[in-house]
Coordinates of C-alpha atoms and ligand atoms in Angstrom, one line a residue:
M1 CA 140.5 22.1 35.4
K2 CA 142.6 20.8 38.1
P3 CA 142.9 17.0 38.9
Y4 CA 143.2 16.3 42.6
Q5 CA 144.4 13.2 44.5
M6 CA 143.5 12.2 48.0
L7 CA 145.8 11.6 51.0
I8 CA 146.1 8.1 52.4
D9 CA 149.0 7.1 54.6
G10 CA 151.0 10.2 53.7
E11 CA 150.7 9.5 49.9
W12 CA 148.7 11.3 47.3
V13 CA 146.7 8.6 45.6
E14 CA 143.9 8.0 43.1
A15 CA 140.9 5.9 44.0
R16 CA 141.7 2.2 43.5
S17 CA 138.9 2.0 40.9
K18 CA 140.6 5.0 39.1
K19 CA 137.1 6.6 39.1
T20 CA 136.8 10.4 39.6
F21 CA 133.9 12.9 39.9
D22 CA 133.5 16.5 38.9
V23 CA 133.6 19.4 41.3
M24 CA 131.5 22.5 40.3
N25 CA 131.7 26.3 40.7
P26 CA 128.1 27.1 41.7
A27 CA 128.3 30.7 40.5
T28 CA 129.0 29.6 36.9
D29 CA 127.9 25.9 36.6
E30 CA 131.4 25.1 35.4
V31 CA 133.5 22.1 36.3
I32 CA 136.6 23.3 38.2
A33 CA 138.2 20.1 39.4
K34 CA 138.1 16.4 39.4
V35 CA 138.6 14.4 42.6
P36 CA 139.0 10.7 43.3
D37 CA 135.7 8.8 43.8
A38 CA 136.7 6.7 46.8
G39 CA 135.0 3.4 47.4
P40 CA 135.0 0.8 50.3
E41 CA 138.5 -0.5 49.3
D42 CA 139.9 3.0 49.6
V43 CA 138.2 3.5 53.0
D44 CA 139.8 0.1 54.1
H45 CA 143.2 1.4 53.0
A46 CA 142.7 4.7 54.9
V47 CA 141.4 3.1 58.1
E48 CA 144.4 0.6 58.1
A49 CA 146.8 3.5 57.7
A50 CA 145.1 5.4 60.6
R51 CA 145.1 2.3 62.8
R52 CA 148.8 1.6 62.1
A53 CA 149.7 5.3 62.7
F54 CA 147.9 5.2 66.0
D55 CA 149.3 1.9 67.2
E56 CA 152.8 2.4 66.0
G57 CA 153.8 5.7 67.4
W58 CA 151.1 8.5 67.4
R59 CA 149.6 7.3 70.6
D60 CA 152.9 7.9 72.3
V61 CA 153.6 11.3 70.9
T62 CA 153.6 13.8 73.7
A63 CA 150.8 16.4 74.2
Q64 CA 153.4 19.1 73.8
E65 CA 154.4 17.8 70.4
R66 CA 150.8 17.5 69.3
G67 CA 150.2 21.0 70.4
R68 CA 153.2 22.3 68.4
I69 CA 151.9 20.5 65.3
L70 CA 148.5 22.2 65.7
L71 CA 150.1 25.6 66.1
R72 CA 152.3 25.1 63.0
L73 CA 149.1 24.2 61.1
A74 CA 147.4 27.4 62.4
E75 CA 150.4 29.5 61.2
K76 CA 150.5 27.9 57.8
M77 CA 146.7 28.4 57.5
R78 CA 147.1 32.2 58.2
K79 CA 149.9 32.4 55.6
E80 CA 147.9 30.7 52.9
L81 CA 144.6 32.2 53.8
P82 CA 144.0 34.5 50.8
R83 CA 144.7 31.6 48.3
L84 CA 142.5 29.1 50.2
A85 CA 139.7 31.7 50.7
E86 CA 139.5 32.1 46.9
I87 CA 139.2 28.4 46.4
E88 CA 136.6 28.2 49.2
T89 CA 134.5 30.8 47.4
L90 CA 135.0 29.2 43.9
N91 CA 133.8 25.8 45.3
S92 CA 131.1 26.8 47.7
G93 CA 129.8 30.1 46.2
K94 CA 130.0 32.0 49.4
P95 CA 131.1 35.7 49.4
I96 CA 134.9 36.0 49.6
V97 CA 134.6 38.2 52.7
E98 CA 132.8 35.3 54.4
S99 CA 135.4 32.7 53.2
E100 CA 138.2 34.9 54.6
F101 CA 136.3 35.1 57.9
D102 CA 135.7 31.3 58.0
L103 CA 139.4 30.5 57.3
G104 CA 140.5 32.9 59.9
D105 CA 138.3 30.9 62.3
V106 CA 140.1 27.7 61.0
A107 CA 143.4 29.1 62.1
T108 CA 142.0 30.2 65.4
C109 CA 140.5 26.7 66.0
F110 CA 144.0 25.1 65.4
E111 CA 145.6 27.7 67.7
Y112 CA 143.0 27.0 70.5
Y113 CA 143.5 23.2 70.4
G114 CA 147.3 23.7 70.1
G115 CA 147.2 25.4 73.4
L116 CA 144.7 23.0 74.9
A117 CA 146.7 19.8 74.1
T118 CA 148.9 20.2 77.3
K119 CA 146.0 21.2 79.5
L120 CA 144.0 18.0 79.1
H121 CA 144.2 16.1 82.3
G122 CA 142.4 13.5 84.4
E123 CA 141.6 13.6 88.1
V124 CA 142.7 12.1 91.4
L125 CA 139.6 10.9 93.4
N126 CA 139.0 10.9 97.1
V127 CA 138.0 7.2 97.6
P128 CA 137.4 6.0 101.2
D129 CA 140.4 3.7 101.3
N130 CA 144.1 3.7 101.6
A131 CA 144.5 3.9 97.8
L132 CA 145.1 6.3 95.0
S133 CA 142.1 6.4 92.6
M134 CA 142.5 8.2 89.3
A135 CA 140.5 8.9 86.2
I136 CA 142.8 9.1 83.3
K137 CA 141.8 10.4 79.8
E138 CA 143.1 8.5 76.8
P139 CA 142.5 8.9 73.1
L140 CA 139.7 6.8 71.6
G141 CA 141.8 5.5 68.7
V142 CA 140.7 5.8 65.1
A143 CA 138.0 8.4 64.4
G144 CA 135.9 8.6 61.2
Q145 CA 134.8 12.1 60.4
I146 CA 132.1 13.1 57.9
I147 CA 131.4 16.7 57.1
P148 CA 128.9 18.9 55.1
W149 CA 129.4 21.5 52.4
N150 CA 128.2 24.7 54.0
Y151 CA 131.5 25.6 55.8
P152 CA 133.8 23.2 54.1
L153 CA 137.2 23.8 55.7
L154 CA 135.8 25.2 59.0
M155 CA 133.7 22.0 59.6
A156 CA 136.9 20.0 58.9
A157 CA 138.8 22.1 61.4
W158 CA 136.2 21.6 64.1
K159 CA 136.9 17.8 63.8
L160 CA 140.6 17.6 62.9
A161 CA 141.9 20.0 65.6
P162 CA 140.3 18.4 68.7
A163 CA 141.0 14.9 67.4
I164 CA 144.7 15.7 66.9
C165 CA 144.7 17.5 70.3
A166 CA 143.3 14.4 72.0
G167 CA 145.8 12.1 70.2
C168 CA 143.5 10.2 67.9
S169 CA 144.3 9.3 64.3
M170 CA 141.5 9.8 61.7
V171 CA 139.9 9.4 58.3
I172 CA 138.0 12.4 57.2
K173 CA 135.5 12.6 54.3
P174 CA 134.5 16.0 53.0
A175 CA 131.1 16.5 51.3
E176 CA 131.1 15.5 47.6
Q177 CA 130.3 19.1 46.5
T178 CA 133.1 20.8 48.4
P179 CA 136.3 18.8 48.8
L180 CA 138.9 21.3 47.5
T181 CA 140.0 23.4 50.5
L182 CA 140.5 20.3 52.7
L183 CA 142.6 18.7 50.0
E184 CA 144.7 21.9 49.8
F185 CA 145.0 22.1 53.6
A186 CA 146.1 18.5 53.7
R187 CA 149.2 19.5 51.7
F188 CA 150.5 21.3 54.9
F189 CA 150.4 18.2 57.1
E190 CA 153.8 16.8 56.3
E191 CA 155.8 20.1 56.6
C192 CA 153.9 20.9 59.8
G193 CA 155.2 17.6 61.3
L194 CA 152.1 15.5 61.3
P195 CA 153.3 11.8 60.9
K196 CA 152.0 10.0 57.9
G197 CA 148.7 8.1 58.3
V198 CA 147.5 10.2 61.3
V199 CA 145.1 12.2 59.1
N200 CA 143.8 10.6 55.9
V201 CA 141.4 12.4 53.5
V202 CA 139.1 10.3 51.4
T203 CA 136.9 12.0 48.8
G204 CA 133.7 10.3 47.7
F205 CA 130.0 10.0 48.0
G206 CA 127.9 9.4 51.2
E207 CA 126.8 5.9 50.3
T208 CA 130.0 4.5 48.8
C209 CA 132.6 6.3 50.9
G210 CA 130.8 7.6 54.1
A211 CA 128.7 4.5 54.8
P212 CA 131.7 2.0 54.8
L213 CA 133.6 4.4 57.1
V214 CA 130.7 4.3 59.6
A215 CA 130.4 0.5 59.4
H216 CA 134.1 -0.2 59.6
K217 CA 135.1 -2.5 62.5
N218 CA 138.4 -0.8 62.9
V219 CA 136.9 2.7 63.4
D220 CA 136.3 3.5 67.1
K221 CA 134.3 6.7 66.7
I222 CA 132.3 8.6 64.2
A223 CA 132.0 12.4 64.3
F224 CA 129.3 13.6 61.8
T225 CA 127.9 17.0 60.8
G226 CA 125.0 17.0 58.4
S227 CA 121.3 16.4 58.1
M228 CA 119.0 14.8 60.6
E229 CA 118.1 12.0 58.1
V230 CA 121.7 10.9 57.5
G231 CA 122.4 11.4 61.3
K232 CA 119.8 8.7 62.0
I233 CA 121.3 6.3 59.4
I234 CA 124.7 6.8 61.0
M235 CA 123.5 6.1 64.4
R236 CA 121.8 2.9 63.2
T237 CA 124.8 1.7 61.3
A238 CA 127.2 2.5 64.2
A239 CA 125.1 0.4 66.5
D240 CA 126.4 -2.8 64.9
T241 CA 129.9 -2.2 66.1
L242 CA 128.8 0.0 69.1
K243 CA 131.0 2.9 68.0
K244 CA 130.9 6.1 69.9
V245 CA 129.0 8.7 67.8
S246 CA 128.8 12.4 68.0
L247 CA 126.2 14.2 65.7
E248 CA 125.9 17.8 64.8
L249 CA 122.6 18.0 62.9
G250 CA 120.3 20.7 61.6
G251 CA 117.9 23.2 63.1
K252 CA 114.9 25.3 62.6
S253 CA 116.0 27.9 65.1
P254 CA 113.7 30.7 66.5
N255 CA 114.9 34.3 66.4
I256 CA 112.6 36.0 68.8
F257 CA 112.0 39.8 68.8
F258 CA 110.1 41.6 71.6
A259 CA 108.7 45.0 71.0
D260 CA 111.2 46.6 73.4
A261 CA 114.2 45.4 71.4
D262 CA 116.6 48.0 69.8
F263 CA 114.7 48.2 66.5
E264 CA 117.6 48.8 64.1
A265 CA 119.6 46.0 65.7
A266 CA 116.6 43.7 65.5
V267 CA 116.1 44.2 61.8
D268 CA 119.8 43.6 61.1
G269 CA 119.9 40.6 63.4
A270 CA 116.9 39.0 61.8
L271 CA 118.3 39.4 58.3
F272 CA 121.8 38.3 59.2
G273 CA 120.4 35.4 61.2
V274 CA 118.9 33.7 58.1
F275 CA 120.6 35.2 55.0
V276 CA 124.3 34.9 56.0
N277 CA 126.0 32.2 54.0
Q278 CA 123.0 32.0 51.6
G279 CA 121.0 30.6 54.6
E280 CA 123.1 27.5 54.4
V281 CA 123.7 27.6 58.2
C282 CA 122.7 24.8 60.6
S283 CA 121.9 27.5 63.2
A284 CA 120.0 29.8 60.8
G285 CA 117.3 31.8 62.5
S286 CA 114.9 30.7 59.9
R287 CA 111.8 31.2 62.2
V288 CA 111.5 34.9 63.0
L289 CA 109.1 35.4 65.8
V290 CA 107.9 39.1 66.2
E291 CA 105.8 40.6 68.9
R292 CA 102.6 42.1 67.5
P293 CA 103.2 45.8 68.3
I294 CA 106.3 45.9 66.0
Y295 CA 105.2 43.1 63.6
K296 CA 104.2 45.3 60.7
K297 CA 107.0 47.9 61.1
M298 CA 109.7 45.2 61.4
L299 CA 108.4 43.2 58.4
D300 CA 108.4 46.3 56.2
A301 CA 111.9 47.2 57.3
M302 CA 113.2 43.7 56.7
V303 CA 111.6 43.5 53.3
E304 CA 113.1 46.8 52.3
K305 CA 116.6 45.8 53.2
A306 CA 116.3 42.2 51.9
K307 CA 115.4 43.6 48.4
R308 CA 118.7 45.5 48.4
I309 CA 120.9 42.5 49.2
K310 CA 123.5 42.3 46.4
L311 CA 123.6 38.8 44.8
G312 CA 126.5 37.9 42.6
N313 CA 129.7 35.9 42.1
G314 CA 131.3 35.4 45.5
L315 CA 134.7 36.6 44.2
D316 CA 133.3 40.1 43.7
R317 CA 133.9 41.9 47.0
A318 CA 130.6 43.8 46.7
T319 CA 128.6 40.5 46.8
K320 CA 126.6 40.0 50.0
M321 CA 125.0 36.7 48.9
G322 CA 126.4 34.1 46.5
P323 CA 124.7 31.1 44.9
V324 CA 123.6 28.1 46.9
V325 CA 126.0 25.2 46.7
S326 CA 124.5 23.0 44.0
K327 CA 121.8 22.7 41.4
E328 CA 120.1 20.1 43.6
Q329 CA 120.1 22.5 46.5
M330 CA 118.7 25.3 44.4
E331 CA 115.9 23.1 43.2
R332 CA 115.2 22.0 46.8
V333 CA 115.0 25.6 48.0
M334 CA 112.7 26.5 45.1
R335 CA 110.4 23.6 46.0
Y336 CA 110.1 25.1 49.5
Q337 CA 109.5 28.6 48.0
E338 CA 106.6 27.0 46.1
I339 CA 105.2 25.3 49.2
G340 CA 105.6 28.6 51.1
R341 CA 103.4 30.4 48.5
K342 CA 100.6 28.1 49.4
E343 CA 101.0 28.1 53.1
A344 CA 101.7 31.8 53.9
K345 CA 102.0 35.3 52.4
L346 CA 105.0 36.3 50.4
A347 CA 106.7 39.6 51.2
A348 CA 110.0 39.4 49.3
G349 CA 111.8 37.1 46.8
G350 CA 110.2 33.7 46.2
G351 CA 112.0 32.3 43.2
R352 CA 115.3 31.9 41.3
A353 CA 117.2 35.1 41.2
K354 CA 117.6 36.7 37.7
G355 CA 119.9 39.5 36.5
E356 CA 123.2 40.2 34.9
G357 CA 125.8 37.7 35.9
L358 CA 123.3 35.4 37.6
E359 CA 122.2 33.5 34.5
R360 CA 124.2 30.3 34.9
G361 CA 124.7 30.1 38.7
Y362 CA 122.5 28.6 41.3
F363 CA 121.2 31.9 42.7
V364 CA 117.9 32.1 44.7
E365 CA 116.3 35.3 45.9
P366 CA 116.4 36.2 49.6
T367 CA 112.8 35.2 50.5
I368 CA 110.5 36.4 53.3
F369 CA 107.2 34.7 54.0
Y370 CA 105.0 36.2 56.7
D371 CA 101.9 35.3 58.7
V372 CA 103.4 31.9 58.8
D373 CA 101.7 29.3 61.1
N374 CA 104.2 27.3 63.1
S375 CA 102.6 24.1 61.8
A376 CA 103.4 25.0 58.2
T377 CA 106.1 23.0 56.3
I378 CA 108.3 26.1 55.9
A379 CA 108.2 26.5 59.7
R380 CA 108.9 22.9 60.5
E381 CA 111.5 21.6 57.9
E382 CA 115.0 22.8 57.5
I383 CA 115.3 24.5 54.1
F384 CA 119.0 25.3 54.3
G385 CA 118.7 28.3 52.0
P386 CA 117.7 32.0 52.2
V387 CA 114.1 31.6 53.3
M388 CA 112.7 33.4 56.3
A389 CA 109.4 32.5 58.0
V390 CA 108.0 35.4 60.0
I391 CA 105.5 34.4 62.8
P392 CA 103.6 36.9 64.9
F393 CA 103.1 36.4 68.7
D394 CA 101.2 38.2 71.5
K395 CA 102.8 37.2 74.8
E396 CA 106.0 35.9 76.2
E397 CA 104.4 32.5 76.9
D398 CA 103.3 32.3 73.2
A399 CA 106.8 33.1 72.0
L400 CA 108.2 30.3 74.2
R401 CA 105.6 27.8 73.1
I402 CA 106.1 28.4 69.4
A403 CA 109.9 28.5 69.8
N404 CA 110.0 25.2 71.5
D405 CA 107.4 23.5 69.2
T406 CA 109.9 21.8 66.9
P407 CA 111.8 18.5 66.9
Y408 CA 115.0 20.5 66.6
G409 CA 117.0 22.2 69.4
L410 CA 120.2 23.6 68.0
A411 CA 120.0 27.4 68.6
A412 CA 117.7 30.2 69.6
A413 CA 118.0 34.0 70.0
V414 CA 116.0 36.5 72.0
W415 CA 116.0 40.3 71.5
S416 CA 114.8 42.6 74.3
R417 CA 116.1 45.4 76.5
D418 CA 114.4 43.7 79.5
I419 CA 117.1 41.6 81.2
F420 CA 114.5 39.7 83.3
K421 CA 112.5 38.7 80.3
C422 CA 115.6 37.7 78.4
F423 CA 116.8 35.4 81.2
R424 CA 113.3 33.9 81.7
M425 CA 113.5 33.0 78.0
V426 CA 117.1 31.7 78.3
K427 CA 116.1 29.4 81.0
R428 CA 113.2 27.8 79.2
L429 CA 114.3 27.7 75.6
Q430 CA 115.1 24.2 74.6
A431 CA 118.3 24.8 72.6
G432 CA 122.0 24.0 72.9
I433 CA 122.9 27.6 72.1
V434 CA 121.0 30.7 73.1
W435 CA 122.0 34.1 72.0
V436 CA 120.7 37.3 73.6
N437 CA 120.5 40.4 71.5
H438 CA 122.7 38.8 68.8
M439 CA 122.5 35.9 66.4
Q440 CA 125.3 33.6 65.1
P441 CA 128.4 34.6 67.0
T442 CA 130.5 31.4 67.4
Y443 CA 133.6 31.0 69.4
V444 CA 136.0 28.1 69.6
E445 CA 136.1 28.5 73.4
A446 CA 132.3 27.9 73.7
P447 CA 130.4 24.6 73.3
W448 CA 128.5 24.0 70.1
G449 CA 125.8 21.4 69.7
G450 CA 122.1 20.6 69.9
Y451 CA 119.3 19.7 72.2
K452 CA 116.6 17.2 71.1
M453 CA 117.0 16.0 67.5
S454 CA 119.7 18.5 66.6
G455 CA 122.4 16.2 67.8
I456 CA 124.4 14.3 70.3
G457 CA 127.6 15.6 71.9
R458 CA 129.4 19.0 71.7
E459 CA 132.1 20.4 69.5
L460 CA 134.6 23.2 70.3
G461 CA 136.1 24.1 73.6
P462 CA 137.3 21.3 76.0
W463 CA 134.0 19.6 75.2
G464 CA 135.2 19.1 71.6
A465 CA 138.3 17.3 72.8
D466 CA 136.4 15.2 75.3
E467 CA 134.5 13.6 72.3
Y468 CA 137.8 12.0 71.2
L469 CA 138.8 10.8 74.7
Q470 CA 137.8 7.9 76.9
V471 CA 138.2 7.7 80.6
K472 CA 140.2 4.9 82.4
Q473 CA 139.7 4.3 86.1
V474 CA 143.0 3.4 87.8
H475 CA 143.1 2.1 91.4
V476 CA 146.4 1.9 93.2
N477 CA 146.2 -0.1 96.4
L478 CA 148.5 1.4 99.1
N479 CA 148.0 -1.4 101.7
E480 CA 150.7 -4.0 101.6
A481 CA 148.7 -6.6 103.6
P482 CA 146.2 -9.0 102.0
I483 CA 142.6 -7.9 102.0
G484 CA 141.8 -10.8 104.5
W485 CA 138.5 -11.8 103.0
Y486 CA 139.1 -15.6 103.0
Ligands
NDP1 P1 124.0 15.4 54.5 O1 123.6 14.9 55.7 O2 123.3 15.1 53.2 O3 125.6 15.1 54.2 C1 126.5 15.3 55.2 C2 127.7 14.4 55.0 O4 127.3 13.0 55.1 C3 128.3 14.5 53.5 O5 129.6 14.3 53.6 C4 127.6 13.3 52.9 O6 128.3 12.8 51.8 C5 127.6 12.3 54.0 N1 126.7 11.2 53.8 C6 125.5 11.1 53.1 N2 124.9 9.9 53.2 C7 125.7 9.2 54.1 C8 125.6 7.8 54.6 N3 124.6 7.0 54.3 N4 126.6 7.4 55.4 C9 127.6 8.2 55.7 N5 127.8 9.5 55.2 C10 126.8 10.0 54.4 O7 124.1 17.0 54.7 P2 124.5 18.1 53.7 O8 125.9 17.9 53.2 O9 123.4 18.3 52.7 O10 124.6 19.4 54.7 C11 123.5 20.1 55.1 C12 123.1 19.6 56.5 O11 124.1 19.7 57.4 C13 122.0 20.4 57.0 O12 120.9 19.7 57.4 C14 122.6 21.2 58.2 O13 121.7 21.6 59.2 C15 123.6 20.3 58.7 N6 124.7 21.0 59.3 C16 124.8 21.0 60.7 C17 125.7 21.7 61.4 C18 125.8 21.7 62.9 O14 126.9 22.1 63.4 N7 124.8 21.2 63.6 C19 126.7 22.5 60.6 C20 126.6 22.4 59.2 C21 125.6 21.7 58.6 P3 128.1 13.3 50.3 O15 127.8 14.8 50.4 O16 129.3 13.0 49.6 O17 126.9 12.6 49.7

C-alpha cells in the first residue's frame, strides 16, 4: 500500500494534523493507498501559497510561457499515459480502455489550452468620443477547484488547464474516493516548468477541506463539479465573500428515439448513453424516451444486449463495465433499484451483480426499467449508476414535454432520420448540450455546461478560460484640452 503526500507550495507534505485516510480499489474492496486528510489549516497554507505565487510572479508570466508549460504537461501526460491509466482504473474501477481514452482527453485538453493561451485577447471599442476604449481580460487571481470521482483526472484537467491558460493560481481538491491520478500528475509540474505554488493539491473530505476552501477570503473564484445538493451549499457559502462561482452539476438527461431512427444505432446509442462508465456520468442518458411504434422492439433489443455486458475487474481488457466507485455508491444505486421495482416494470438486472471475480467488488447489474412514468423517482432523481428508465411516447410534442419536465438541463439527445424534426427538437430542448443521432461525444473545443439547475457557467473551449478571467474597461482620453464642464 502506497503512502502519498499532497503538493503545497511546491513541496510534498503531510496534513498538519498528520491524519490520513484510506483509498480503496472498488473492484476488490482493498485499501490501495493512504493520503493526507487535509483540514482548514492545510487549506490556509495552500491558499497562501497560491496567493503568493500569483502576486509575486505568476501574474506577469507571459501567455507564451504559460502556453509552453501546458504543452509540456500534455506531452508528459501522453508519455505516462499507460501507467496513469492503470492507476485510474485501480482507483475508480472503470474499464482500462475507458481510462486510456479519458487520459488521452486529458492530454488533448492541455494541448488545446496550450494553444489558446496566446489567443486570448480583449477588444477595442468604438466609443463616440476622441478616445480609445478597451476591454482588457485579466486573470481572476486565486481559484479554488473541487472535483468529483467519476472522471478523476479528466475533471481536474478541465479545471487546471483553462485556469493556467488564463493566468490564475489555484488550489484543487480531488474527491476523497479518487485522489491518486491527480497526485501522480502533480509530480510533473516542476519538470514542466510550473512555478511552485501556482497549482496546489489538497486531499481531504468535502466538509473539512472543500468547505474551508469555498469560504476562504483569499480565494477569488470557486469552480465546482459535483452534485446539485453540494452545488447549492457552495453557492450559499460563496455568497459571504461574493466569490465568482461556476458549477457543473448533475442531470437526468433524456435520450429520445423516434420510430424513423436507424434502429441498430439507436439500440447502441441508448445503451452507451447510460451504461458507459458504469452510468457514473453527469450527462448519462438515463431517461430513454421511445416512440410507441418501436417501443417493444427496442426494449427487447436493449435487454438482450444489456444482459451480455461483461462485468469485471477494469484491468481485464475484456471488461465492459467495472464496479461503481464505492460501497456507499453501490448501496445508493441498489436503493434506487428497489424503488424502481415498486414504481415500474423491471426488464433487466435490478440488483448487485454476482459471479466469479465479482464477490468482493462493488458491482451492480446493468438495469433496465420500462413503462416508467416521468413522475417516478427513478425518472426524476440522478442515480449516477447503470440504471435506465424507459418511457414511451406518442407524439413529438409529448417527447418534448416529458424531456423538459425535469429540474435538470445538462444534456439531451434526439435520434431520427428526419432533419426537420431533429432541428425542431434541438430548438426547444432545454439543455446546455444537445446531440443529434449520437450520445456523449465531448470535445475540448465545444462548450460544456447546463441549463436550469444543472449548473452555472461553461467549461471547455474559450468559454472555459473566460470563467477564470475578469474584464477591465480602460478609457484613454485623446483630447488634451480640459473637458470644460466648470
Ligand atoms: P459531490 O457533490 O458529493 O462531491 C463533489 C466534490 O465536492 C467532492 O470533491 C466532495 O468532496 C466535495 N464536497 C462535498 N461536500 C462539500 C462541501 N460542503 N463543500 C465543499 N466541497 C464539498 O459529488 P460526487 O463526488 O458524489 O460526484 C457525483 C456528482 O457529480 C453527480 O451528481 C454528477 O452529476 C456530478 N458531476 C457533474 C459533472 C458535470 O460536468 N456537470 C461531471 C461529473 C460529475 P468529498 O468527495 O471528499 O466528500
